[in-house]
PDB file of C-alpha atoms and ligand atoms in Angstrom:
ATOM      1  CA  MET A   1       0.167   0.464   0.003  1.00 92.00           C
ATOM      2  CA  LYS A   2       1.122   3.033  -0.502  1.00 97.00           C
ATOM      3  CA  ARG A   3       2.306   5.828   1.600  1.00 98.00           C
ATOM      4  CA  ASP A   4       1.475   9.695   2.258  1.00 98.00           C
ATOM      5  CA  PHE A   5       2.225  12.044   4.286  1.00 98.00           C
ATOM      6  CA  VAL A   6      -0.133  14.402   4.595  1.00 98.00           C
ATOM      7  CA  ASP A   7      -0.537  14.678   8.485  1.00 98.00           C
ATOM      8  CA  LEU A   8       2.692  13.477  10.901  1.00 98.00           C
ATOM      9  CA  TRP A   9       0.234  10.847  12.511  1.00 98.00           C
ATOM     10  CA  ASN A  10       0.577   9.123   9.012  1.00 98.00           C
ATOM     11  CA  ILE A  11       4.433   7.962  10.352  1.00 98.00           C
ATOM     12  CA  ASP A  12       4.525   6.493  14.123  1.00 98.00           C
ATOM     13  CA  PRO A  13       6.750   6.746  16.745  1.00 98.00           C
ATOM     14  CA  ASP A  14       8.320   4.322  16.169  1.00 98.00           C
ATOM     15  CA  GLU A  15       9.043   5.495  12.139  1.00 98.00           C
ATOM     16  CA  ALA A  16       8.941   8.908  12.920  1.00 98.00           C
ATOM     17  CA  TRP A  17      12.214   8.631  14.771  1.00 98.00           C
ATOM     18  CA  TYR A  18      13.332   6.206  12.639  1.00 98.00           C
ATOM     19  CA  ILE A  19      13.727   9.181  10.412  1.00 98.00           C
ATOM     20  CA  VAL A  20      14.959  11.995  12.880  1.00 98.00           C
ATOM     21  CA  LYS A  21      17.899   9.923  14.074  1.00 98.00           C
ATOM     22  CA  ARG A  22      19.241   8.441  10.431  1.00 98.00           C
ATOM     23  CA  THR A  23      18.643  11.919   8.884  1.00 98.00           C
ATOM     24  CA  GLY A  24      20.999  12.576  11.179  1.00 98.00           C
ATOM     25  CA  ASN A  25      23.151   9.634  10.345  1.00 98.00           C
ATOM     26  CA  VAL A  26      23.153  10.504   6.445  1.00 98.00           C
ATOM     27  CA  LYS A  27      23.861  14.488   6.847  1.00 98.00           C
ATOM     28  CA  GLU A  28      27.427  13.420   8.651  1.00 98.00           C
ATOM     29  CA  GLY A  29      28.045  10.933   6.014  1.00 98.00           C
ATOM     30  CA  ARG A  30      27.443   7.883   8.586  1.00 98.00           C
ATOM     31  CA  GLU A  31      24.807   5.862   7.230  1.00 98.00           C
ATOM     32  CA  GLU A  32      23.940   6.102   3.049  1.00 98.00           C
ATOM     33  CA  LEU A  33      20.655   6.711   0.867  1.00 98.00           C
ATOM     34  CA  SER A  34      19.399   4.300  -0.524  1.00 98.00           C
ATOM     35  CA  ASP A  35      18.888   4.721  -4.298  1.00 98.00           C
ATOM     36  CA  VAL A  36      14.626   3.988  -4.115  1.00 98.00           C
ATOM     37  CA  LEU A  37      14.399   7.500  -5.980  1.00 98.00           C
ATOM     38  CA  ARG A  38      17.051   6.925  -8.680  1.00 98.00           C
ATOM     39  CA  GLY A  39      14.796   7.098 -12.747  1.00 98.00           C
ATOM     40  CA  LYS A  40      11.805   8.412 -10.001  1.00 98.00           C
ATOM     41  CA  ASN A  41       9.874  11.213 -11.319  1.00 98.00           C
ATOM     42  CA  LEU A  42       8.350  13.455  -9.240  1.00 98.00           C
ATOM     43  CA  ALA A  43       6.077  15.957  -9.507  1.00 98.00           C
ATOM     44  CA  LEU A  44       5.462  19.353  -7.274  1.00 98.00           C
ATOM     45  CA  LEU A  45       1.345  20.590  -8.057  1.00 98.00           C
ATOM     46  CA  PHE A  46       2.587  23.952  -5.415  1.00 97.00           C
ATOM     47  CA  THR A  47      -0.610  27.376  -5.512  1.00 94.00           C
ATOM     48  CA  LYS A  48       1.007  29.035  -3.036  1.00 93.00           C
ATOM     49  CA  PRO A  49       4.477  30.303  -2.552  1.00 96.00           C
ATOM     50  CA  SER A  50       7.808  28.557  -1.626  1.00 98.00           C
ATOM     51  CA  THR A  51      11.554  29.091  -1.221  1.00 98.00           C
ATOM     52  CA  ARG A  52      12.752  26.294   1.671  1.00 98.00           C
ATOM     53  CA  THR A  53      10.300  23.783   0.360  1.00 98.00           C
ATOM     54  CA  ARG A  54      10.388  23.441  -2.872  1.00 98.00           C
ATOM     55  CA  VAL A  55      14.364  24.269  -3.385  1.00 98.00           C
ATOM     56  CA  SER A  56      14.998  21.942  -0.768  1.00 98.00           C
ATOM     57  CA  PHE A  57      12.729  18.752  -2.730  1.00 98.00           C
ATOM     58  CA  GLU A  58      13.831  19.659  -5.825  1.00 98.00           C
ATOM     59  CA  VAL A  59      17.149  19.171  -4.581  1.00 98.00           C
ATOM     60  CA  ALA A  60      17.153  16.506  -2.504  1.00 98.00           C
ATOM     61  CA  ILE A  61      15.331  14.416  -5.711  1.00 98.00           C
ATOM     62  CA  ASN A  62      18.235  15.852  -7.719  1.00 98.00           C
ATOM     63  CA  GLN A  63      20.848  14.839  -5.624  1.00 98.00           C
ATOM     64  CA  MET A  64      19.006  11.148  -4.905  1.00 98.00           C
ATOM     65  CA  GLY A  65      18.993  10.505  -8.739  1.00 98.00           C
ATOM     66  CA  GLY A  66      15.182  11.155  -9.235  1.00 98.00           C
ATOM     67  CA  ASN A  67      13.493  14.226 -11.304  1.00 98.00           C
ATOM     68  CA  SER A  68      11.351  16.615 -10.504  1.00 98.00           C
ATOM     69  CA  LEU A  69       8.502  18.582 -12.559  1.00 98.00           C
ATOM     70  CA  PHE A  70       7.490  22.077 -10.872  1.00 98.00           C
ATOM     71  CA  LEU A  71       3.681  22.347 -11.975  1.00 98.00           C
ATOM     72  CA  GLN A  72       2.380  25.877 -10.341  1.00 93.00           C
ATOM     73  CA  GLU A  73      -2.463  26.259 -10.774  1.00 89.00           C
ATOM     74  CA  GLY A  74      -2.561  28.905 -13.550  1.00 90.00           C
ATOM     75  CA  GLN A  75      -0.330  26.330 -15.602  1.00 92.00           C
ATOM     76  CA  LEU A  76      -2.462  23.381 -15.675  1.00 96.00           C
ATOM     77  CA  GLN A  77      -5.786  22.728 -16.230  1.00 97.00           C
ATOM     78  CA  LEU A  78      -7.036  23.533 -12.380  1.00 95.00           C
ATOM     79  CA  SER A  79      -7.041  26.575 -13.105  1.00 94.00           C
ATOM     80  CA  ARG A  80     -10.150  25.868 -15.741  1.00 96.00           C
ATOM     81  CA  GLY A  81     -11.944  24.269 -13.506  1.00 95.00           C
ATOM     82  CA  GLU A  82     -10.983  20.357 -13.663  1.00 97.00           C
ATOM     83  CA  ASP A  83     -11.752  18.570 -10.056  1.00 95.00           C
ATOM     84  CA  VAL A  84      -9.192  17.708  -7.396  1.00 97.00           C
ATOM     85  CA  ARG A  85      -9.883  13.550  -8.020  1.00 98.00           C
ATOM     86  CA  ASP A  86      -9.265  13.564 -12.236  1.00 98.00           C
ATOM     87  CA  THR A  87      -6.068  15.816 -11.693  1.00 98.00           C
ATOM     88  CA  ALA A  88      -4.655  13.207  -9.209  1.00 98.00           C
ATOM     89  CA  ARG A  89      -5.636  10.191 -11.472  1.00 98.00           C
ATOM     90  CA  THR A  90      -3.936  11.490 -13.771  1.00 98.00           C
ATOM     91  CA  LEU A  91      -0.435  12.290 -12.049  1.00 98.00           C
ATOM     92  CA  SER A  92      -0.287   9.482 -11.057  1.00 98.00           C
ATOM     93  CA  ARG A  93      -0.194   7.900 -14.581  1.00 98.00           C
ATOM     94  CA  TYR A  94       3.244   9.952 -15.608  1.00 98.00           C
ATOM     95  CA  VAL A  95       4.543  10.340 -11.915  1.00 98.00           C
ATOM     96  CA  GLU A  96       6.010   8.237  -8.881  1.00 98.00           C
ATOM     97  CA  GLY A  97       5.233  10.996  -6.378  1.00 98.00           C
ATOM     98  CA  VAL A  98       3.655  13.914  -5.435  1.00 98.00           C
ATOM     99  CA  ILE A  99       4.463  16.775  -3.708  1.00 98.00           C
ATOM    100  CA  VAL A 100       0.763  19.632  -2.946  1.00 98.00           C
ATOM    101  CA  ARG A 101       0.866  22.850  -1.575  1.00 98.00           C
ATOM    102  CA  ASN A 102      -2.189  24.238  -1.085  1.00 95.00           C
ATOM    103  CA  HIS A 103      -4.429  25.990   0.522  1.00 94.00           C
ATOM    104  CA  SER A 104      -7.419  23.698   1.440  1.00 97.00           C
ATOM    105  CA  HIS A 105      -6.170  21.037   3.673  1.00 98.00           C
ATOM    106  CA  THR A 106      -9.677  19.117   2.405  1.00 98.00           C
ATOM    107  CA  TRP A 107      -8.201  19.949  -1.208  1.00 97.00           C
ATOM    108  CA  LEU A 108      -4.802  17.473  -1.172  1.00 98.00           C
ATOM    109  CA  GLU A 109      -6.864  14.516   1.522  1.00 98.00           C
ATOM    110  CA  GLU A 110      -9.537  14.257  -1.512  1.00 98.00           C
ATOM    111  CA  PHE A 111      -5.408  14.668  -3.843  1.00 98.00           C
ATOM    112  CA  ALA A 112      -4.156  11.507  -1.660  1.00 98.00           C
ATOM    113  CA  LYS A 113      -7.698   9.383  -1.514  1.00 98.00           C
ATOM    114  CA  TRP A 114      -7.045   9.721  -5.587  1.00 98.00           C
ATOM    115  CA  ALA A 115      -3.668   9.569  -6.163  1.00 98.00           C
ATOM    116  CA  THR A 116      -2.500   6.234  -7.163  1.00 98.00           C
ATOM    117  CA  VAL A 117       1.056   7.355  -6.069  1.00 98.00           C
ATOM    118  CA  PRO A 118       2.617   8.363  -2.177  1.00 98.00           C
ATOM    119  CA  VAL A 119       1.676  12.366  -2.052  1.00 98.00           C
ATOM    120  CA  ILE A 120       3.820  14.724   0.846  1.00 99.00           C
ATOM    121  CA  ASN A 121       1.802  17.408   1.630  1.00 98.00           C
ATOM    122  CA  ALA A 122       4.741  20.317   1.017  1.00 98.00           C
ATOM    123  CA  LEU A 123       2.006  22.649   3.500  1.00 98.00           C
ATOM    124  CA  THR A 124      -1.640  23.545   3.601  1.00 98.00           C
ATOM    125  CA  ASP A 125      -4.077  25.677   6.069  1.00 97.00           C
ATOM    126  CA  LYS A 126      -4.122  23.744   8.709  1.00 98.00           C
ATOM    127  CA  SER A 127      -0.852  21.556   8.290  1.00 98.00           C
ATOM    128  CA  HIS A 128       2.911  21.379   7.933  1.00 98.00           C
ATOM    129  CA  PRO A 129       4.981  18.616   8.316  1.00 98.00           C
ATOM    130  CA  CYS A 130       8.126  18.283   6.747  1.00 99.00           C
ATOM    131  CA  GLN A 131       8.205  21.463   8.546  1.00 99.00           C
ATOM    132  CA  LEU A 132       8.166  19.738  12.014  1.00 99.00           C
ATOM    133  CA  LEU A 133       9.966  16.112  11.089  1.00 98.00           C
ATOM    134  CA  SER A 134      12.634  18.151  10.016  1.00 99.00           C
ATOM    135  CA  ASP A 135      12.417  20.964  13.093  1.00 99.00           C
ATOM    136  CA  VAL A 136      12.658  18.006  15.288  1.00 99.00           C
ATOM    137  CA  PHE A 137      15.321  16.791  13.239  1.00 99.00           C
ATOM    138  CA  THR A 138      17.425  19.539  14.386  1.00 99.00           C
ATOM    139  CA  LEU A 139      17.025  19.969  17.803  1.00 98.00           C
ATOM    140  CA  TYR A 140      17.092  16.344  18.453  1.00 98.00           C
ATOM    141  CA  GLU A 141      21.041  17.671  16.206  1.00 98.00           C
ATOM    142  CA  ARG A 142      21.632  19.819  18.912  1.00 98.00           C
ATOM    143  CA  PHE A 143      19.444  17.950  22.228  1.00 98.00           C
ATOM    144  CA  ARG A 144      20.294  14.374  20.957  1.00 98.00           C
ATOM    145  CA  GLU A 145      17.819  11.926  23.800  1.00 96.00           C
ATOM    146  CA  GLU A 146      17.168  15.196  26.245  1.00 98.00           C
ATOM    147  CA  VAL A 147      14.883  15.882  23.348  1.00 98.00           C
ATOM    148  CA  LYS A 148      12.757  15.218  25.145  1.00 98.00           C
ATOM    149  CA  ASP A 149      13.449  17.052  28.536  1.00 98.00           C
ATOM    150  CA  ILE A 150      13.446  20.354  27.433  1.00 98.00           C
ATOM    151  CA  LYS A 151      11.185  23.270  27.451  1.00 98.00           C
ATOM    152  CA  ILE A 152       9.923  24.347  24.490  1.00 99.00           C
ATOM    153  CA  ALA A 153       7.313  27.648  23.650  1.00 99.00           C
ATOM    154  CA  TYR A 154       6.097  27.714  20.548  1.00 99.00           C
ATOM    155  CA  VAL A 155       4.308  31.560  20.880  1.00 98.00           C
ATOM    156  CA  GLY A 156       2.691  33.895  18.363  1.00 98.00           C
ATOM    157  CA  ASP A 157      -0.579  32.557  16.065  1.00 98.00           C
ATOM    158  CA  GLY A 158      -2.023  28.918  16.338  1.00 98.00           C
ATOM    159  CA  ASN A 159      -1.304  28.201  12.814  1.00 98.00           C
ATOM    160  CA  ASN A 160      -0.363  25.080  10.445  1.00 98.00           C
ATOM    161  CA  VAL A 161       2.405  25.169  11.772  1.00 99.00           C
ATOM    162  CA  CYS A 162       1.530  25.624  15.773  1.00 99.00           C
ATOM    163  CA  ASN A 163      -1.148  22.694  14.881  1.00 98.00           C
ATOM    164  CA  THR A 164       1.860  20.749  13.448  1.00 99.00           C
ATOM    165  CA  TRP A 165       3.827  20.995  16.515  1.00 99.00           C
ATOM    166  CA  LEU A 166       0.595  19.664  18.753  1.00 98.00           C
ATOM    167  CA  VAL A 167       1.389  16.675  16.900  1.00 98.00           C
ATOM    168  CA  ALA A 168       5.317  16.765  17.240  1.00 99.00           C
ATOM    169  CA  ALA A 169       4.489  16.719  20.997  1.00 98.00           C
ATOM    170  CA  GLY A 170       2.670  14.104  21.332  1.00 98.00           C
ATOM    171  CA  LEU A 171       4.275  12.203  18.337  1.00 98.00           C
ATOM    172  CA  PHE A 172       8.236  12.809  19.308  1.00 98.00           C
ATOM    173  CA  GLY A 173       6.684  13.209  23.103  1.00 98.00           C
ATOM    174  CA  LEU A 174       8.322  16.426  23.814  1.00 98.00           C
ATOM    175  CA  ASN A 175       7.630  19.040  26.493  1.00 98.00           C
ATOM    176  CA  LEU A 176       5.475  22.107  24.204  1.00 98.00           C
ATOM    177  CA  PHE A 177       4.148  25.480  26.227  1.00 98.00           C
ATOM    178  CA  VAL A 178       2.206  27.118  23.691  1.00 98.00           C
ATOM    179  CA  ALA A 179       1.154  30.653  23.860  1.00 98.00           C
ATOM    180  CA  THR A 180      -1.652  32.319  21.527  1.00 98.00           C
ATOM    181  CA  PRO A 181      -4.195  35.267  22.222  1.00 98.00           C
ATOM    182  CA  GLU A 182      -7.755  34.705  23.370  1.00 98.00           C
ATOM    183  CA  GLY A 183      -9.772  33.481  20.049  1.00 97.00           C
ATOM    184  CA  TYR A 184      -6.561  32.907  17.628  1.00 98.00           C
ATOM    185  CA  GLY A 185      -5.259  29.518  18.863  1.00 98.00           C
ATOM    186  CA  PRO A 186      -4.924  26.502  17.636  1.00 98.00           C
ATOM    187  CA  ASP A 187      -7.409  24.140  15.818  1.00 98.00           C
ATOM    188  CA  SER A 188      -9.067  22.068  18.050  1.00 98.00           C
ATOM    189  CA  TYR A 189      -8.231  19.006  15.513  1.00 98.00           C
ATOM    190  CA  TYR A 190      -4.667  18.688  16.257  1.00 98.00           C
ATOM    191  CA  LEU A 191      -4.909  19.524  19.843  1.00 98.00           C
ATOM    192  CA  GLN A 192      -6.154  16.026  20.157  1.00 98.00           C
ATOM    193  CA  ALA A 193      -4.738  14.010  18.225  1.00 98.00           C
ATOM    194  CA  GLY A 194      -1.420  15.556  19.457  1.00 98.00           C
ATOM    195  CA  GLN A 195      -3.007  14.881  23.330  1.00 98.00           C
ATOM    196  CA  ASP A 196      -4.562  11.720  22.230  1.00 98.00           C
ATOM    197  CA  LEU A 197      -0.438  10.425  21.154  1.00 98.00           C
ATOM    198  CA  SER A 198       1.051  12.187  23.605  1.00 98.00           C
ATOM    199  CA  ASN A 199      -1.204   9.146  26.278  1.00 97.00           C
ATOM    200  CA  PHE A 200       1.243   7.352  24.049  1.00 97.00           C
ATOM    201  CA  THR A 201       5.076   8.993  23.919  1.00 98.00           C
ATOM    202  CA  GLY A 202       5.472  10.958  27.392  1.00 98.00           C
ATOM    203  CA  GLY A 203       3.941  13.925  25.890  1.00 98.00           C
ATOM    204  CA  ASN A 204       3.812  17.022  28.044  1.00 98.00           C
ATOM    205  CA  ILE A 205       1.280  19.698  25.748  1.00 98.00           C
ATOM    206  CA  TYR A 206       0.182  23.069  27.786  1.00 98.00           C
ATOM    207  CA  LEU A 207      -1.806  25.783  25.993  1.00 98.00           C
ATOM    208  CA  THR A 208      -2.378  29.292  27.676  1.00 98.00           C
ATOM    209  CA  THR A 209      -3.120  33.123  26.556  1.00 98.00           C
ATOM    210  CA  ASN A 210      -0.128  34.085  28.114  1.00 98.00           C
ATOM    211  CA  PRO A 211       3.820  34.144  26.804  1.00 98.00           C
ATOM    212  CA  ILE A 212       6.166  35.196  29.387  1.00 98.00           C
ATOM    213  CA  GLU A 213       4.564  31.590  30.877  1.00 98.00           C
ATOM    214  CA  ALA A 214       5.178  29.853  27.880  1.00 98.00           C
ATOM    215  CA  VAL A 215       8.727  31.270  27.432  1.00 98.00           C
ATOM    216  CA  ARG A 216       9.414  31.391  31.557  1.00 98.00           C
ATOM    217  CA  GLU A 217      13.046  28.943  31.306  1.00 98.00           C
ATOM    218  CA  ALA A 218      12.667  27.337  28.203  1.00 98.00           C
ATOM    219  CA  ASP A 219      15.275  25.989  26.131  1.00 98.00           C
ATOM    220  CA  VAL A 220      14.071  26.985  22.918  1.00 99.00           C
ATOM    221  CA  VAL A 221      11.475  29.598  21.664  1.00 99.00           C
ATOM    222  CA  TYR A 222      10.190  29.554  18.544  1.00 99.00           C
ATOM    223  CA  THR A 223       7.663  31.514  16.471  1.00 98.00           C
ATOM    224  CA  ASP A 224       6.447  31.904  12.802  1.00 98.00           C
ATOM    225  CA  VAL A 225       4.282  35.108  11.208  1.00 98.00           C
ATOM    226  CA  TRP A 226       1.353  36.804  12.153  1.00 98.00           C
ATOM    227  CA  LEU A 227      -0.804  36.401   8.946  1.00 98.00           C
ATOM    228  CA  SER A 228       0.034  33.139   6.705  1.00 98.00           C
ATOM    229  CA  MET A 229      -0.283  33.073   3.034  1.00 97.00           C
ATOM    230  CA  GLY A 230      -4.021  33.657   2.191  1.00 93.00           C
ATOM    231  CA  ASP A 231      -4.375  35.494   5.358  1.00 94.00           C
ATOM    232  CA  ASP A 232      -5.640  38.768   4.954  1.00 93.00           C
ATOM    233  CA  ARG A 233      -4.485  41.781   6.525  1.00 94.00           C
ATOM    234  CA  ASP A 234      -6.356  42.129   9.834  1.00 96.00           C
ATOM    235  CA  GLU A 235      -5.292  44.824  12.063  1.00 96.00           C
ATOM    236  CA  GLU A 236      -7.048  43.300  15.887  1.00 97.00           C
ATOM    237  CA  LYS A 237      -5.223  39.969  15.010  1.00 98.00           C
ATOM    238  CA  LEU A 238      -2.327  41.879  14.888  1.00 98.00           C
ATOM    239  CA  ASN A 239      -2.584  44.018  17.783  1.00 98.00           C
ATOM    240  CA  ALA A 240      -3.857  41.019  19.405  1.00 98.00           C
ATOM    241  CA  LEU A 241      -0.238  38.834  18.803  1.00 98.00           C
ATOM    242  CA  ARG A 242       1.831  42.601  19.339  1.00 98.00           C
ATOM    243  CA  PRO A 243       2.570  40.962  23.357  1.00 98.00           C
ATOM    244  CA  TYR A 244       3.774  37.442  21.315  1.00 98.00           C
ATOM    245  CA  GLN A 245       6.791  39.152  19.921  1.00 98.00           C
ATOM    246  CA  VAL A 246       9.937  37.317  20.276  1.00 98.00           C
ATOM    247  CA  ASN A 247      12.144  40.722  21.232  1.00 98.00           C
ATOM    248  CA  GLU A 248      15.231  41.087  24.343  1.00 98.00           C
ATOM    249  CA  GLU A 249      11.964  41.568  26.928  1.00 98.00           C
ATOM    250  CA  LEU A 250      10.429  38.156  26.454  1.00 98.00           C
ATOM    251  CA  LEU A 251      13.617  36.351  26.250  1.00 98.00           C
ATOM    252  CA  SER A 252      14.159  37.808  29.047  1.00 98.00           C
ATOM    253  CA  HIS A 253      12.044  34.982  31.097  1.00 98.00           C
ATOM    254  CA  ALA A 254      13.533  31.976  29.183  1.00 98.00           C
ATOM    255  CA  LYS A 255      16.823  30.903  29.508  1.00 98.00           C
ATOM    256  CA  GLU A 256      20.099  32.173  29.454  1.00 98.00           C
ATOM    257  CA  SER A 257      21.072  29.279  26.688  1.00 98.00           C
ATOM    258  CA  VAL A 258      17.989  29.620  24.261  1.00 98.00           C
ATOM    259  CA  LEU A 259      17.387  29.029  21.648  1.00 98.00           C
ATOM    260  CA  VAL A 260      14.929  30.990  19.022  1.00 99.00           C
ATOM    261  CA  MET A 261      13.371  28.283  15.765  1.00 99.00           C
ATOM    262  CA  HIS A 262      11.844  29.786  12.579  1.00 98.00           C
ATOM    263  CA  CYS A 263      10.467  28.063   9.878  1.00 98.00           C
ATOM    264  CA  LEU A 264      11.243  31.186   8.046  1.00 98.00           C
ATOM    265  CA  PRO A 265       9.828  33.582   5.858  1.00 98.00           C
ATOM    266  CA  ALA A 266      10.032  35.924   8.854  1.00 98.00           C
ATOM    267  CA  LYS A 267       8.157  39.695   9.410  1.00 98.00           C
ATOM    268  CA  LYS A 268      10.731  40.969  11.175  1.00 98.00           C
ATOM    269  CA  GLY A 269       9.590  44.022  13.609  1.00 98.00           C
ATOM    270  CA  GLU A 270       6.141  41.447  13.291  1.00 98.00           C
ATOM    271  CA  GLU A 271       6.734  38.259  15.208  1.00 98.00           C
ATOM    272  CA  ILE A 272      10.142  38.378  15.833  1.00 98.00           C
ATOM    273  CA  THR A 273      12.613  41.401  15.820  1.00 98.00           C
ATOM    274  CA  GLU A 274      15.359  41.617  13.581  1.00 98.00           C
ATOM    275  CA  GLU A 275      17.855  41.896  17.054  1.00 98.00           C
ATOM    276  CA  VAL A 276      16.772  38.763  18.083  1.00 98.00           C
ATOM    277  CA  PHE A 277      16.781  36.992  14.201  1.00 98.00           C
ATOM    278  CA  GLU A 278      20.301  37.722  13.859  1.00 98.00           C
ATOM    279  CA  ARG A 279      21.062  36.793  16.730  1.00 98.00           C
ATOM    280  CA  TYR A 280      20.431  33.489  16.069  1.00 98.00           C
ATOM    281  CA  SER A 281      20.340  33.820  12.484  1.00 98.00           C
ATOM    282  CA  ASP A 282      22.915  30.825  12.747  1.00 98.00           C
ATOM    283  CA  PHE A 283      20.747  28.543  13.838  1.00 98.00           C
ATOM    284  CA  ILE A 284      17.542  29.653  12.499  1.00 98.00           C
ATOM    285  CA  PHE A 285      19.535  29.006   8.554  1.00 98.00           C
ATOM    286  CA  THR A 286      20.587  25.670  10.230  1.00 98.00           C
ATOM    287  CA  GLN A 287      16.753  24.714  10.848  1.00 98.00           C
ATOM    288  CA  ALA A 288      15.963  25.627   6.895  1.00 98.00           C
ATOM    289  CA  GLU A 289      18.701  23.414   5.953  1.00 98.00           C
ATOM    290  CA  ASN A 290      17.367  20.653   7.950  1.00 98.00           C
ATOM    291  CA  ARG A 291      14.682  20.544   5.434  1.00 99.00           C
ATOM    292  CA  LEU A 292      16.654  19.142   2.162  1.00 98.00           C
ATOM    293  CA  HIS A 293      18.779  16.484   4.887  1.00 98.00           C
ATOM    294  CA  THR A 294      15.422  15.707   6.650  1.00 98.00           C
ATOM    295  CA  GLN A 295      12.913  15.391   2.694  1.00 98.00           C
ATOM    296  CA  LYS A 296      15.537  13.658   2.082  1.00 98.00           C
ATOM    297  CA  VAL A 297      15.376  10.637   5.088  1.00 98.00           C
ATOM    298  CA  LEU A 298      11.481  11.182   4.821  1.00 98.00           C
ATOM    299  CA  MET A 299      11.469   9.733   0.690  1.00 98.00           C
ATOM    300  CA  GLU A 300      13.230   6.712   1.389  1.00 98.00           C
ATOM    301  CA  PHE A 301      10.997   5.786   3.785  1.00 98.00           C
ATOM    302  CA  LEU A 302       7.985   6.905   2.065  1.00 98.00           C
ATOM    303  CA  PHE A 303       9.338   4.855  -1.091  1.00 98.00           C
ATOM    304  CA  GLU A 304      10.809   2.007  -0.121  1.00 97.00           C
ATOM    305  CA  LYS A 305       7.595   1.195   2.052  1.00 95.00           C
ATOM    306  CA  SER A 306       5.408   1.819  -1.549  1.00 93.00           C
TER     307      SER A 306
HETATM  308  N1   CP B   1       9.484  27.038   5.905  1.00 88.63           N
HETATM  309  C1   CP B   1       8.254  27.512   4.922  1.00 88.63           C
HETATM  310  O1   CP B   1       7.955  25.687   4.480  1.00 88.63           O
HETATM  311  O2   CP B   1       8.949  27.689   3.629  1.00 88.63           O
HETATM  312  P1   CP B   1       8.727  28.192   2.398  1.00 88.63           P
HETATM  313  O3   CP B   1       7.967  28.822   2.570  1.00 88.63           O
HETATM  314  O4   CP B   1       9.686  29.098   2.045  1.00 88.63           O
HETATM  315  O5   CP B   1       8.636  26.985   1.657  1.00 88.63           O
HETATM  316  N1  NVA B   2       2.092  30.053   8.519  1.00 88.63           N
HETATM  317  C1  NVA B   2       3.406  30.095   7.574  1.00 88.63           C
HETATM  318  C2  NVA B   2       4.042  29.162   7.314  1.00 88.63           C
HETATM  319  C3  NVA B   2       4.802  28.838   6.325  1.00 88.63           C
HETATM  320  C4  NVA B   2       6.138  28.338   6.187  1.00 88.63           C
HETATM  321  C5  NVA B   2       2.631  30.245   6.353  1.00 88.63           C
HETATM  322  O1  NVA B   2       1.312  29.198   5.799  1.00 88.63           O
HETATM  323  O2  NVA B   2       2.804  31.173   5.221  1.00 88.63           O
END
């Protein structure tokens, strides 16, 4: 049966740790990737902009001996109303896998249902599983087995990345504090999924509206943009989020050794100050680099199992 990666719960905790640990071994040259992608064609179907996800996937596919096709909605019959089922069934006859970035998560679920080849979520309005798989690798690379003991704080908008953090905490058994303003919290479906997984893995998920509480004595502070792709400019939302800016004052409540993460792109002056961003930029760009390493192992895993 084909293996999709539409949400993080499509892999179990053992598989998730296998991917994270193998990514480290491959990145550091201790293990080699298989040639499962050699000669395969993979399509990237994107209806939203992307820098990291697109380039890291295309480079990963090419370095693994495969071929990538970048497909934009406007150039496909999708833009003229061809439906998701027919697009999925057609592409499945040409390519061996499809990586999709799309606004609607339900559209992606429908696409995956009709596609007969593995489908990978490259971000939707609800989730960004490739980002979080890679972010947990970045943390594992730094903290090793202690990653389960550190305090991680997500501060800001309860968006797709925040939703996926909840599932990641459950899947990997992490300690996650999430601070979002009233009315801008994460999706309850993803919270439930994270909590259900935590019952098995020993993860802890704590939600608050108080950013200082989340950040207090934290080892890692993570943030993301306040307005995601597809969101309209919303002054009320921006005002509600101002106390959640990752700045020197907020970070003074964290451990002195705190690390700051950002999935990028950043809107400096909104969710993070330029000063804080630059201080942690080396770690943030290592986080971006790791998308490439993690996605190679993710694709190897999915295609070997499919
Ligand atoms: N973090 C991330 O997914 O970046 P892009 O939008 O540039 O792909
Ligand atoms: N929440 C952001 C993440 C970008 C990688 C967005 O959806 O635009």
